[in-house]
Short mmCIF file of C-alpha atoms in Angstrom, two decimals:
data_model
loop_
_atom_site.label_atom_id
_atom_site.label_comp_id
_atom_site.label_asym_id
_atom_site.label_seq_id
_atom_site.Cartn_x
_atom_site.Cartn_y
_atom_site.Cartn_z
CA MET A 21 10.01 52.42 -18.35
CA LYS A 22 9.00 49.92 -21.04
CA LEU A 23 11.98 48.33 -20.79
CA ARG A 24 12.38 47.66 -17.06
CA PHE A 25 8.73 46.48 -17.02
CA PHE A 26 9.81 43.69 -19.72
CA TYR A 27 12.65 43.09 -17.55
CA ASN A 28 10.80 42.36 -14.63
CA THR A 29 8.12 40.58 -15.94
CA LEU A 30 10.80 38.55 -17.71
CA LEU A 31 12.66 38.04 -14.52
CA ILE A 32 9.00 36.65 -12.82
CA MET A 33 8.29 34.18 -15.80
CA SER A 34 11.80 32.66 -15.21
CA PHE A 35 11.27 32.12 -11.38
CA SER A 36 8.03 30.57 -12.22
CA LEU A 37 9.26 28.45 -14.42
CA ILE A 38 12.24 27.24 -12.56
CA SER A 39 9.90 26.82 -9.93
CA PHE A 40 7.56 24.92 -11.96
CA ASN A 41 9.83 22.45 -13.46
CA CYS A 42 12.00 21.78 -9.99
CA SER A 43 11.01 18.31 -7.96
CA ASP A 44 10.49 18.19 -4.21
CA ASP A 45 12.62 15.25 -3.60
CA ASP A 46 13.34 14.99 0.33
CA GLY A 47 14.62 11.51 -0.31
CA SER A 48 11.52 9.91 0.75
CA SER A 49 11.95 7.05 -2.23
CA GLN A 50 15.63 5.96 -0.55
CA ASN A 51 13.83 6.00 3.09
CA ASN A 52 10.77 4.05 1.86
CA SER A 53 13.16 1.25 0.03
CA GLN A 54 14.55 0.69 3.38
CA GLU A 55 10.97 0.46 5.06
CA ILE A 56 10.19 -1.98 2.26
CA ALA A 57 13.28 -4.11 2.75
CA GLN A 58 12.18 -4.42 6.50
CA ILE A 59 8.47 -4.91 5.93
CA GLU A 60 9.76 -8.14 3.40
CA THR A 61 11.90 -9.32 5.79
CA THR A 62 9.30 -9.43 8.64
CA VAL A 63 6.50 -10.96 6.81
CA GLU A 64 8.21 -13.65 4.97
CA SER A 65 9.46 -15.13 8.59
CA GLY A 66 6.70 -17.25 10.18
CA ASN A 67 3.13 -17.65 9.61
CA TRP A 68 0.54 -15.10 9.78
CA ILE A 69 -3.20 -15.13 10.78
CA VAL A 70 -6.22 -12.54 9.94
CA THR A 71 -6.86 -11.22 13.08
CA SER A 72 -9.25 -8.32 11.65
CA TYR A 73 -10.90 -7.92 8.37
CA ILE A 74 -13.42 -5.06 8.37
CA ASP A 75 -14.88 -4.70 4.88
CA SER A 76 -17.25 -1.30 4.56
CA GLY A 77 -17.60 -1.40 7.98
CA ASN A 78 -18.47 -5.05 8.17
CA ASP A 79 -16.58 -7.07 10.19
CA GLU A 80 -15.90 -10.45 7.73
CA THR A 81 -12.99 -11.78 9.79
CA ASN A 82 -14.49 -15.08 10.19
CA ASP A 83 -14.33 -15.70 6.33
CA PHE A 84 -10.81 -15.98 7.20
CA ASN A 85 -10.50 -18.17 10.21
CA ASN A 86 -8.66 -21.08 10.67
CA PHE A 87 -6.22 -20.03 7.64
CA THR A 88 -2.61 -19.39 7.80
CA PHE A 89 -1.04 -17.34 5.28
CA THR A 90 2.58 -17.65 4.44
CA PHE A 91 4.45 -15.05 2.62
CA GLY A 92 6.92 -16.51 0.40
CA ALA A 93 10.69 -14.86 -0.21
CA ASN A 94 9.88 -15.31 -4.20
CA GLY A 95 6.63 -13.36 -3.85
CA SER A 96 4.47 -16.47 -3.66
CA LEU A 97 1.27 -16.20 -1.10
CA THR A 98 -0.06 -19.28 0.44
CA ALA A 99 -3.20 -19.61 2.61
CA THR A 100 -4.52 -23.02 4.34
CA ASN A 101 -6.50 -24.28 6.82
CA GLY A 102 -5.29 -27.60 6.39
CA SER A 103 -7.44 -29.14 4.22
CA THR A 104 -8.40 -26.24 1.54
CA THR A 105 -5.07 -24.41 0.21
CA TYR A 106 -5.34 -21.08 -2.06
CA ASN A 107 -2.20 -19.60 -3.94
CA GLY A 108 -1.71 -16.20 -4.84
CA THR A 109 1.12 -13.47 -4.94
CA TRP A 110 2.06 -10.73 -2.63
CA SER A 111 4.72 -7.74 -2.85
CA VAL A 112 5.38 -4.04 -1.18
CA THR A 113 5.92 -1.46 -3.43
CA ASP A 114 6.80 2.31 -3.18
CA SER A 115 3.57 3.34 -5.02
CA ASN A 116 4.78 7.15 -5.46
CA SER A 117 1.47 8.37 -6.12
CA SER A 118 -0.85 11.20 -4.30
CA ASP A 119 -4.17 8.58 -4.96
CA ASP A 120 -3.94 7.73 -1.09
CA SER A 121 -3.44 9.62 2.09
CA ASN A 122 -1.20 7.43 3.54
CA ASP A 123 2.56 9.32 3.69
CA SER A 124 4.85 6.96 2.96
CA ASP A 125 2.89 5.59 -0.21
CA ILE A 126 4.08 1.99 0.73
CA ASP A 127 1.57 -0.42 -0.59
CA PHE A 128 1.15 -4.21 0.41
CA ASN A 129 -0.36 -6.01 -2.65
CA ILE A 130 -2.36 -9.13 -2.35
CA PHE A 131 -3.38 -11.08 -5.28
CA PHE A 132 -5.46 -14.55 -5.36
CA SER A 133 -6.54 -15.93 -8.68
CA VAL A 134 -10.31 -16.81 -7.27
CA PRO A 135 -13.38 -15.76 -8.93
CA ASP A 136 -14.99 -12.29 -8.13
CA ASP A 137 -17.23 -13.62 -5.67
CA HIS A 138 -14.82 -15.57 -3.50
CA ASP A 139 -14.20 -14.74 -0.01
CA PHE A 140 -10.31 -14.11 -0.60
CA ASP A 141 -11.01 -11.97 -3.67
CA ASP A 142 -11.77 -9.42 -0.95
CA LEU A 143 -8.23 -9.08 -0.16
CA ASN A 144 -7.08 -8.92 -3.71
CA ASP A 145 -5.83 -5.23 -3.63
CA ASP A 146 -2.96 -2.65 -2.99
CA TRP A 147 -3.42 -1.93 0.54
CA ASP A 148 -1.85 1.21 1.99
CA ILE A 149 0.07 -0.01 5.36
CA ILE A 150 -0.76 1.63 8.14
CA SER A 151 1.69 0.32 10.66
CA HIS A 152 3.89 -2.80 10.96
CA SER A 153 5.71 -4.55 13.79
CA ASP A 154 7.75 -7.53 13.76
CA SER A 155 4.60 -9.46 14.80
CA MET A 156 1.63 -7.39 12.98
CA ILE A 157 0.82 -5.71 9.89
CA SER A 158 -1.73 -3.03 9.45
CA LEU A 159 -3.42 -2.38 6.08
CA ARG A 160 -6.38 -0.12 4.93
CA ASP A 161 -8.27 0.40 1.48
CA VAL A 162 -10.08 3.47 0.24
CA SER A 163 -12.50 2.23 -2.32
CA GLY A 164 -12.32 4.36 -5.19
CA GLY A 165 -15.84 3.83 -6.32
CA ASP A 166 -17.99 4.77 -3.32
CA GLY A 167 -14.89 5.86 -0.82
CA SER A 168 -15.73 2.71 1.95
CA ILE A 169 -12.87 2.37 3.81
CA ASP A 170 -11.77 -1.69 4.21
CA THR A 171 -9.16 -2.72 6.97
CA LEU A 172 -7.07 -5.60 7.11
CA VAL A 173 -4.75 -6.86 10.03
CA PHE A 174 -2.05 -9.50 10.01
CA GLU A 175 -0.42 -11.02 13.03
CA LYS A 176 2.24 -13.50 13.67
CA ASN A 177 0.77 -16.96 14.51
#
């Protein structure tokens, strides 16, 4: 009886360890890499404008009026309104994290080297991609501090 109990316990522990150590790899990173390449190709073609920027419920789209954004193939980002130009960087990455609610875990990263109180600093983030097409990309960020939600929409100009 004790021997049978021992074997049953050993068997249960073995299955538990096997299931704990196995990863849930459904090939999503390969699917994400194809989608990432598609997004990169899309944003690298043409100029883009901000058609909506909502910062914690406040519409701040006007902060980016008249600015045209160009996403370079080398990761360079330029925003210009004809007289003022801001340079930055951009990338699309597979974050593979569980810190956001977006199932695809693809981030659109934007960085402008500007002071913290500058309007363009609001764009600096690893945005979750909500949707994208050949002429639009919709982004969202949930603040780690207070849980507020920011949304950003670029449309091809």
